[in-house]
PDB file of C-alpha atoms in Angstrom:
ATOM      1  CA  UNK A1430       0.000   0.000   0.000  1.00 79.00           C
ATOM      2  CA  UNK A1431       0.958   3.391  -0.708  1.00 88.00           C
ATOM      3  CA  UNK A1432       0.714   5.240   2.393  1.00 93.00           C
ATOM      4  CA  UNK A1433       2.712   8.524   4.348  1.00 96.00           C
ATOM      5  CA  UNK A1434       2.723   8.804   7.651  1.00 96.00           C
ATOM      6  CA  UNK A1435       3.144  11.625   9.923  1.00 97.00           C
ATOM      7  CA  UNK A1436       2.808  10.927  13.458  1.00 96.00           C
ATOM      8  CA  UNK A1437       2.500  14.110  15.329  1.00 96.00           C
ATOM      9  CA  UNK A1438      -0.208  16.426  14.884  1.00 95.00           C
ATOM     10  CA  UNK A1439       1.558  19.499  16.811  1.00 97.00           C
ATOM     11  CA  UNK A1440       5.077  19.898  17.818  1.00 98.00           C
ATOM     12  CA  UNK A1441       5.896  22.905  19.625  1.00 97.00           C
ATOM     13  CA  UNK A1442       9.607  24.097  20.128  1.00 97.00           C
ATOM     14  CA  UNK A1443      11.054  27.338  21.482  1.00 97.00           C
ATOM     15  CA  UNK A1444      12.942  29.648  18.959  1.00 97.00           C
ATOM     16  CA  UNK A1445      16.407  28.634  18.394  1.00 97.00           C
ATOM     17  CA  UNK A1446      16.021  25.117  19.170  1.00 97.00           C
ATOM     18  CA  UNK A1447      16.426  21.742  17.008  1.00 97.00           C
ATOM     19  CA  UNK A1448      13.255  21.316  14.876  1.00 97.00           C
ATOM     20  CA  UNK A1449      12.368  17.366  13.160  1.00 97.00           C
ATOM     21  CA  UNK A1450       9.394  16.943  11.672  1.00 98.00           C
ATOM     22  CA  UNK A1451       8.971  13.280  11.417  1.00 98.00           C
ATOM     23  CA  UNK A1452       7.678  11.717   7.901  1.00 97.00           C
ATOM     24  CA  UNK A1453       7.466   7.828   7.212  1.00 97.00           C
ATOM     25  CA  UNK A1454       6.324   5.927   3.978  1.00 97.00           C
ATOM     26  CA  UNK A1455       4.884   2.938   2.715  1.00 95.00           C
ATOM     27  CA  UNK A1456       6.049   2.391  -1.061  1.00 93.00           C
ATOM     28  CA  UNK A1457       7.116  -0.746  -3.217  1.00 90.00           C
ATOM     29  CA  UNK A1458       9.030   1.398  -6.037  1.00 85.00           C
ATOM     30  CA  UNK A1459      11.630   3.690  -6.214  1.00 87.00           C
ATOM     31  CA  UNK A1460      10.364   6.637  -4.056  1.00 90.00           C
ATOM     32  CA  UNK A1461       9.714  10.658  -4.638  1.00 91.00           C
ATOM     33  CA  UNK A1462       9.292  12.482  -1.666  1.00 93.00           C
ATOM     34  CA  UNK A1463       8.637  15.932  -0.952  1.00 94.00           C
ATOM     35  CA  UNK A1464       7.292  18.596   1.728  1.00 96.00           C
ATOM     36  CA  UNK A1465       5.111  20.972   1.173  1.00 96.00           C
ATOM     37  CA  UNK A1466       4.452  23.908   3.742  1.00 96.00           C
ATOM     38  CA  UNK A1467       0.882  26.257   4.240  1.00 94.00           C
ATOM     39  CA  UNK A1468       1.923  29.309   6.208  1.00 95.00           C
ATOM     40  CA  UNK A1469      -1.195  31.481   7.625  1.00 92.00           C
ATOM     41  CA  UNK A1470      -3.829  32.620   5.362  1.00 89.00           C
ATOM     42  CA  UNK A1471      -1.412  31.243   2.420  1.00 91.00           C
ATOM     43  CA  UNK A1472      -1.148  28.772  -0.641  1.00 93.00           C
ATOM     44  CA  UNK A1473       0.526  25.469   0.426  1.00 94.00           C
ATOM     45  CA  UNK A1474       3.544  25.755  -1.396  1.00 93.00           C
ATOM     46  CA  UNK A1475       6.780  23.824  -1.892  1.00 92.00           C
ATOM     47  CA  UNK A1476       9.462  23.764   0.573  1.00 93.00           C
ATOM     48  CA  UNK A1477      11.807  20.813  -1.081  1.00 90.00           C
ATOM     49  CA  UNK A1478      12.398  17.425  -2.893  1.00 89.00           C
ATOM     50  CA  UNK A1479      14.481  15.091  -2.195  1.00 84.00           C
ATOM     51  CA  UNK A1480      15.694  14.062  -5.341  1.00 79.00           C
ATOM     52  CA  UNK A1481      17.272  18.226  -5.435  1.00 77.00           C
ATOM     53  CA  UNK A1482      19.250  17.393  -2.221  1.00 72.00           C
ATOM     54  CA  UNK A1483      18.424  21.041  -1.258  1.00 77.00           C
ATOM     55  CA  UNK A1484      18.490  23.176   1.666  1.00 77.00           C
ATOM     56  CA  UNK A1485      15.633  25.855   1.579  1.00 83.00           C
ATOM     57  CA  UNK A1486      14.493  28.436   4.616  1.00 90.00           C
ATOM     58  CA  UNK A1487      17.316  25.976   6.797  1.00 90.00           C
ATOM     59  CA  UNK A1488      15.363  22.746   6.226  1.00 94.00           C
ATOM     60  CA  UNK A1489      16.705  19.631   5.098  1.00 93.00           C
ATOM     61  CA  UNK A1490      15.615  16.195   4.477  1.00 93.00           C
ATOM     62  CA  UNK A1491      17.207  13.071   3.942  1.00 87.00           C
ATOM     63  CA  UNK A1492      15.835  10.326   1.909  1.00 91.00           C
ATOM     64  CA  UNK A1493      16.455   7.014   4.600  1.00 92.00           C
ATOM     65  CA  UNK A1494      15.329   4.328   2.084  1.00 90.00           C
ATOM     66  CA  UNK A1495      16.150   1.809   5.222  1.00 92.00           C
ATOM     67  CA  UNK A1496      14.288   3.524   7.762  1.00 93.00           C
ATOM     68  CA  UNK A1497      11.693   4.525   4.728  1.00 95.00           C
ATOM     69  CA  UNK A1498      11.877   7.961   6.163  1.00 95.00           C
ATOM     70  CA  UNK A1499      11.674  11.226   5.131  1.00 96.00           C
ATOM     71  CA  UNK A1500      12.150  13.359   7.961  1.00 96.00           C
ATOM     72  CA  UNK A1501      12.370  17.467   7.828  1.00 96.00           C
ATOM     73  CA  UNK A1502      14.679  18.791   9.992  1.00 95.00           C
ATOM     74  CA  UNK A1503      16.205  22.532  10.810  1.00 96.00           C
ATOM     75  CA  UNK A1504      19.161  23.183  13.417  1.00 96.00           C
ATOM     76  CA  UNK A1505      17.814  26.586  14.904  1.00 97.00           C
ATOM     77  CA  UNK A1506      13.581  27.222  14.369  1.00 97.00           C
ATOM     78  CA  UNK A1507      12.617  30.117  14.012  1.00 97.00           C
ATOM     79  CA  UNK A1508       9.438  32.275  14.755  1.00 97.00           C
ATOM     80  CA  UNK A1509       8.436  32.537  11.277  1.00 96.00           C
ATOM     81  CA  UNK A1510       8.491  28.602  10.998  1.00 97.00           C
ATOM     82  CA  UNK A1511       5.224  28.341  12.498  1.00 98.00           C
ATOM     83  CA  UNK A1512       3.503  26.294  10.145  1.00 97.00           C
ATOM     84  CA  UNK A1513       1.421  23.478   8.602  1.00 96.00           C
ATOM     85  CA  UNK A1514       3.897  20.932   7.090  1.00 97.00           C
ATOM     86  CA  UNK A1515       3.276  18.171   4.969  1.00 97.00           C
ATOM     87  CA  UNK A1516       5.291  15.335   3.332  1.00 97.00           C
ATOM     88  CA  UNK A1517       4.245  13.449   0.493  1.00 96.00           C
ATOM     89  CA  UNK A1518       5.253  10.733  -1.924  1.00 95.00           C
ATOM     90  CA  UNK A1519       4.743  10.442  -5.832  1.00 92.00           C
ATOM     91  CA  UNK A1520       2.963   7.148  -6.793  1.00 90.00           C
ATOM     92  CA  UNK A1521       3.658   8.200 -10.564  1.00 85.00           C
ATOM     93  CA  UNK A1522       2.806  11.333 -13.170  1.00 83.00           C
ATOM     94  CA  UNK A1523       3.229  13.595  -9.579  1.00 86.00           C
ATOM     95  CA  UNK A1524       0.413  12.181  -8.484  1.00 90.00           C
ATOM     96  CA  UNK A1525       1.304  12.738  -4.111  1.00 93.00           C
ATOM     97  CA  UNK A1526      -0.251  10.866  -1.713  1.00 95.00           C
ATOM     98  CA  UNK A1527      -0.013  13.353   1.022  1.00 96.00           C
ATOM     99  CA  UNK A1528       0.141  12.936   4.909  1.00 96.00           C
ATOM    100  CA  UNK A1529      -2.080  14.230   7.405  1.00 96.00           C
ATOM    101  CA  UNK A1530       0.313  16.977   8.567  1.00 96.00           C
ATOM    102  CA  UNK A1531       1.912  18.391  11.278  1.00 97.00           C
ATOM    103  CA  UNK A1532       1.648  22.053  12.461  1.00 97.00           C
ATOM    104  CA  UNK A1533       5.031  23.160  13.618  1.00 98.00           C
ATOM    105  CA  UNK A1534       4.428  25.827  16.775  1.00 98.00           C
ATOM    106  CA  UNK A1535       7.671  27.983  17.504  1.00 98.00           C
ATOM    107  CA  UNK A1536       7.334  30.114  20.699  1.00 97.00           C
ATOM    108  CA  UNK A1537       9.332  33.185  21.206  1.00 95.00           C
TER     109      UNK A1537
ATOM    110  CA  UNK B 701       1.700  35.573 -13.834  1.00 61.00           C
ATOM    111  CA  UNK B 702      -1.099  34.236 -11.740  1.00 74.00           C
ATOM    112  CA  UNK B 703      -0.115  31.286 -11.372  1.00 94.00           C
ATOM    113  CA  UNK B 704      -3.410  28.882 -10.465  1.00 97.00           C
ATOM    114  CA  UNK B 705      -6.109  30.543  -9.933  1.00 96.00           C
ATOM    115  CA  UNK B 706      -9.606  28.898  -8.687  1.00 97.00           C
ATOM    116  CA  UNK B 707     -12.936  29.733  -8.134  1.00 96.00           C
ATOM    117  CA  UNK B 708     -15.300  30.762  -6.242  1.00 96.00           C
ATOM    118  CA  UNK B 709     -13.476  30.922  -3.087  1.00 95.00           C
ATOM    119  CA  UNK B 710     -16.467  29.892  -1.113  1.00 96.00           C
ATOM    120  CA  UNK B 711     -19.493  28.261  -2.240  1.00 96.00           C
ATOM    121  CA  UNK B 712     -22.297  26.743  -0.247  1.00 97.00           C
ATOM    122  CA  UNK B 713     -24.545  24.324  -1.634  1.00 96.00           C
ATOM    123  CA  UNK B 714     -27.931  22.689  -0.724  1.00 97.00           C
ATOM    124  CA  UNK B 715     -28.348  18.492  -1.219  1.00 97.00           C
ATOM    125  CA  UNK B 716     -28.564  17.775  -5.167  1.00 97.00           C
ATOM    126  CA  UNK B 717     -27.640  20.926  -6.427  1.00 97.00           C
ATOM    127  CA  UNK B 718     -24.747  20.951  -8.970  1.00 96.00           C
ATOM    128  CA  UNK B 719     -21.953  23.213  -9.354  1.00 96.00           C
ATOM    129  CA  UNK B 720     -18.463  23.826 -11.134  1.00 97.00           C
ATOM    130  CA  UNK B 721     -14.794  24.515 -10.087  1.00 97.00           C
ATOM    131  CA  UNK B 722     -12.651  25.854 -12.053  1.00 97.00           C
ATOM    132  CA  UNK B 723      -9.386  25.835 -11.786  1.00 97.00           C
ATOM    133  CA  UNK B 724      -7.250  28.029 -14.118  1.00 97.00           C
ATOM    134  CA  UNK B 725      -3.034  28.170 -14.446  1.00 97.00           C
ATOM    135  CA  UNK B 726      -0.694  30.095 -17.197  1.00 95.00           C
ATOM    136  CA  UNK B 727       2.427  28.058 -15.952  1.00 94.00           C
ATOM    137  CA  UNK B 728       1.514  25.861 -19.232  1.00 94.00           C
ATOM    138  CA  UNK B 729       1.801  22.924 -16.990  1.00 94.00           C
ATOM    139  CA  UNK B 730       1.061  19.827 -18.597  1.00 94.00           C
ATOM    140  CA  UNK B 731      -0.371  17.639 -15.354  1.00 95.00           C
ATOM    141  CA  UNK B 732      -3.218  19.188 -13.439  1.00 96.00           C
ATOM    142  CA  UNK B 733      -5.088  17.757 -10.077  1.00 97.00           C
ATOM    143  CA  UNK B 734      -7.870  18.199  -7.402  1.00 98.00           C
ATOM    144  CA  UNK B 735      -7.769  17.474  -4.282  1.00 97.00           C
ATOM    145  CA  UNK B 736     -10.080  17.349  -1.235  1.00 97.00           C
ATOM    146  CA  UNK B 737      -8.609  18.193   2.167  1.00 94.00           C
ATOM    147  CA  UNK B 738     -10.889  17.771   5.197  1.00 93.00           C
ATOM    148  CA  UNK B 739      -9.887  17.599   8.508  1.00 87.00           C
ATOM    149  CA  UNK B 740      -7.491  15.622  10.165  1.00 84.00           C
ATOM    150  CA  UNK B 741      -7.367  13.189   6.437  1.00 85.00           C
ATOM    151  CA  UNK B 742      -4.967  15.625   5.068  1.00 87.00           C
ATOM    152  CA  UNK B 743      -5.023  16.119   0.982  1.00 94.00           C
ATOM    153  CA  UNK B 744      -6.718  13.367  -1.262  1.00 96.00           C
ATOM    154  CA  UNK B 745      -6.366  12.863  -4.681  1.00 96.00           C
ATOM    155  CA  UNK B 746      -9.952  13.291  -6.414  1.00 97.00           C
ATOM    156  CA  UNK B 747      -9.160  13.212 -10.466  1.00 98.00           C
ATOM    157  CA  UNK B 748      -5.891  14.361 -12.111  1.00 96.00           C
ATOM    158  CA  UNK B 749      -5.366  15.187 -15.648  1.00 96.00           C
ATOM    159  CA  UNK B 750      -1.565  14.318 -17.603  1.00 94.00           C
ATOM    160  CA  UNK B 751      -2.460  16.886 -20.473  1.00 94.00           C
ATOM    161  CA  UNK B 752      -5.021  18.352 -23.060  1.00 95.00           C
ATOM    162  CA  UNK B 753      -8.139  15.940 -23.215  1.00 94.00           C
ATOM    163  CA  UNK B 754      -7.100  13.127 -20.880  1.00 95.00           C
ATOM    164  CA  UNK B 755      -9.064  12.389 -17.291  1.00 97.00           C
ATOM    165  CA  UNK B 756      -8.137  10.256 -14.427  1.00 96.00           C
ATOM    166  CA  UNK B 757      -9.601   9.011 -11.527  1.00 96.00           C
ATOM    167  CA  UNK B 758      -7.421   9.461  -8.068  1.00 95.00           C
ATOM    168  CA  UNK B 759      -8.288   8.056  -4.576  1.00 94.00           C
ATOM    169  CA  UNK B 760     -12.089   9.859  -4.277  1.00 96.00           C
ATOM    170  CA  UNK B 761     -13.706  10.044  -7.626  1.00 97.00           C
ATOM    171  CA  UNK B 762     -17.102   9.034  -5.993  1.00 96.00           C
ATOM    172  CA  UNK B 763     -19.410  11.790  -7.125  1.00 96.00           C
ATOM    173  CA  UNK B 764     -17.182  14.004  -9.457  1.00 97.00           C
ATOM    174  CA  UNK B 765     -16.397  14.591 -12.616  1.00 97.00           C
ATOM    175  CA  UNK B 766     -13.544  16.683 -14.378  1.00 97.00           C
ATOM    176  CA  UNK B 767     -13.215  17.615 -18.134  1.00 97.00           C
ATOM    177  CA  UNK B 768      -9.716  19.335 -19.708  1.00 97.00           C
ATOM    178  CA  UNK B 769     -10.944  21.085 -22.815  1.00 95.00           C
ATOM    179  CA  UNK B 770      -7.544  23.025 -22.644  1.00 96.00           C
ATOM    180  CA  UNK B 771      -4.168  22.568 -21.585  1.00 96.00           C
ATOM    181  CA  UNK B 772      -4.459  25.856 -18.866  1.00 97.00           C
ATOM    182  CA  UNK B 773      -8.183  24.674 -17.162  1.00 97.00           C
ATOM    183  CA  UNK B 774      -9.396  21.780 -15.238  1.00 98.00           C
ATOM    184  CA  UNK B 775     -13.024  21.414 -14.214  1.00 98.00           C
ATOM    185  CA  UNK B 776     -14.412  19.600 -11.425  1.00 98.00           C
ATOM    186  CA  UNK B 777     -18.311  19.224 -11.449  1.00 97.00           C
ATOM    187  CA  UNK B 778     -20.625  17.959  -8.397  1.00 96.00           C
ATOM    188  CA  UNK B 779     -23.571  16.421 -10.161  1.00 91.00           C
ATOM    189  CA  UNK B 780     -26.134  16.122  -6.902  1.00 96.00           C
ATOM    190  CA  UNK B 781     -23.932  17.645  -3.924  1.00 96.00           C
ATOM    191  CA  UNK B 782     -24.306  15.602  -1.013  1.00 97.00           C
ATOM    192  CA  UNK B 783     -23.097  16.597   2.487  1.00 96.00           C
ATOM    193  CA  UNK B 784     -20.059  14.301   2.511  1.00 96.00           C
ATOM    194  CA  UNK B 785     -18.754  16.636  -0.046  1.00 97.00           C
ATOM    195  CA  UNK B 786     -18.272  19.490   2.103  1.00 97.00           C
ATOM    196  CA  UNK B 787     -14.753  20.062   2.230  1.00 97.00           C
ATOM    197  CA  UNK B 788     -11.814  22.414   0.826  1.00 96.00           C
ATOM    198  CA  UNK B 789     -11.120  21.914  -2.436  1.00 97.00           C
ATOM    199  CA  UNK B 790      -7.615  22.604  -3.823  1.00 97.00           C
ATOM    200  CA  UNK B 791      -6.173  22.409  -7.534  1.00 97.00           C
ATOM    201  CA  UNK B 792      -2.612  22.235  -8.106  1.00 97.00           C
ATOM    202  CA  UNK B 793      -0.639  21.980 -11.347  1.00 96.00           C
ATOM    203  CA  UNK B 794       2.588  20.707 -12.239  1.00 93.00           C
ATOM    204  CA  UNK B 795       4.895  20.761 -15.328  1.00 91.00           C
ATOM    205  CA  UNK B 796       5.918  17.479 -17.220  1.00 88.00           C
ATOM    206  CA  UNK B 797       9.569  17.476 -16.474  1.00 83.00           C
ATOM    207  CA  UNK B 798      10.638  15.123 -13.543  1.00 76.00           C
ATOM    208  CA  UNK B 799      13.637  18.133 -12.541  1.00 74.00           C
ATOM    209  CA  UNK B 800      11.039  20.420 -12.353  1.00 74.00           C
ATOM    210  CA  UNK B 801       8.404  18.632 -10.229  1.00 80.00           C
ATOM    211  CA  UNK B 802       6.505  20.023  -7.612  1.00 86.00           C
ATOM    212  CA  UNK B 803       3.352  21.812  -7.536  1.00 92.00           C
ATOM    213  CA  UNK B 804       2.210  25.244  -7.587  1.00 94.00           C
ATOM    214  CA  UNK B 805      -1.477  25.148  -5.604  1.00 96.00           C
ATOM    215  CA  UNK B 806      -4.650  27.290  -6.046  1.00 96.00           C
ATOM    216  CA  UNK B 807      -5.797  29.258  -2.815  1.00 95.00           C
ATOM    217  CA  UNK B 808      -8.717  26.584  -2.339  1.00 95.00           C
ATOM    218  CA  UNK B 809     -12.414  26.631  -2.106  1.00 96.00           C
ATOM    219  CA  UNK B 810     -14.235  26.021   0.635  1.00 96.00           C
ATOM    220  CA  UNK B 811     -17.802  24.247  -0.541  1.00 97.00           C
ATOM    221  CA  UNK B 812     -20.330  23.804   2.359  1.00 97.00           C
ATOM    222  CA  UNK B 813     -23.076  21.204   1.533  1.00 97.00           C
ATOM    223  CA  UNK B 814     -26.383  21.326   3.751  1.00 96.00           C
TER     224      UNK B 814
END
């Protein structure tokens, strides 16, 4: 079955500490992953793919074909972080099977 | 540039009416989607289109229908609204080459069924 999995619903940190947002999958192929972020009263939009091994607004995410995980992580959150994040997978012609999300909640 | 526009924003509906999203983008995107997103279920995958003329169903086609007369819009029709279709609605687009991927999303609409 094609599934993504995102365990926590909320995860609240403090500004300026260690931020992982956890994302596991459930895929037979070759996987495409991605995370998407919607920011208040805004678009959902995308933050980064794995397959561009890119480091946008601090995140990163590593592609753990072992662990089949996909986890989003940033060293120092920040206020502006405060967000709905979700990861999803491509089952084919970008067709994403999404999770359920997790809001991030950084406190000043 | 626009990017992917939908509408209406907001829509409420009574049981058995019809009604028509549109979903618009000038990206000339080749693959175009809709999604459902209700609460705690995150996105699902309702049709998707690979280009000018072709139809797919996704995970929730139940009770939809989508048409892609042109490459730059992608229709989704309610036949007879029920109340299980009360949810946000969200288009995305997406272009054709696999460096490029990733989506660019409408702003939603929200369609209330009673």
């Amino acid at each position: 079955a094609q599934r993504v999995t995102q365990p926590e619903k909320l995860l609240s940190v403090f500004k300026g500490a260690p931020v992982e947002l956890k994302c596991n999958y459930s895929y037979s192929g070759s996987p495409e992953l991605f995370w998407y972020v919607q920011y208040s009263r805004q678009r959902l939009q995308l933050l980064l793919r794995h397959i561009s091994r890119e480091s946008i607004k601090g995140f990163t995410a590593d592609l753990n074909k072992g662990e089949t995980s996909f986890h989003l992580k940033k060293p120092f959150a920040q206020e502006e972080d405060s967000a709905m994040y979700y990861c999803a997978l491509n089952t084919g012609f970008q067709k994403l099977v999404f999770g359920t999300g997790t809001r991030l909640l950084v406190s000043p | 540039n626009a990017g992917v526009t939908q509408t209406p924003k907001f829509r409420v509906l009574k049981t058995g009416q019809s009604m028509t999203l549109l979903c618009a983008q000038d990206m000339n995107h080749e693959y175009m989607y809709w999604y459902r997103q209700d609460p705690g279920m995150g996105l699902r995958l309702i049709h998707y289109s690979v280009g000018e003329g072709t139809t797919a169903k996704g995970e929730v086609p139940d009770g939809y229908n989508v048409s892609r007369l042109k490459k730059q819009n992608f229709l989704l029709g309610l036949e007879s609204a029920a109340p299980s279709q009360t949810s946000v609605y969200f288009c995305a687009s997406s272009p054709e080459d696999r460096s490029n991927y990733g989506y660019t999303f409408g702003s939603g609409t929200r369609l209330t069924v009673v």
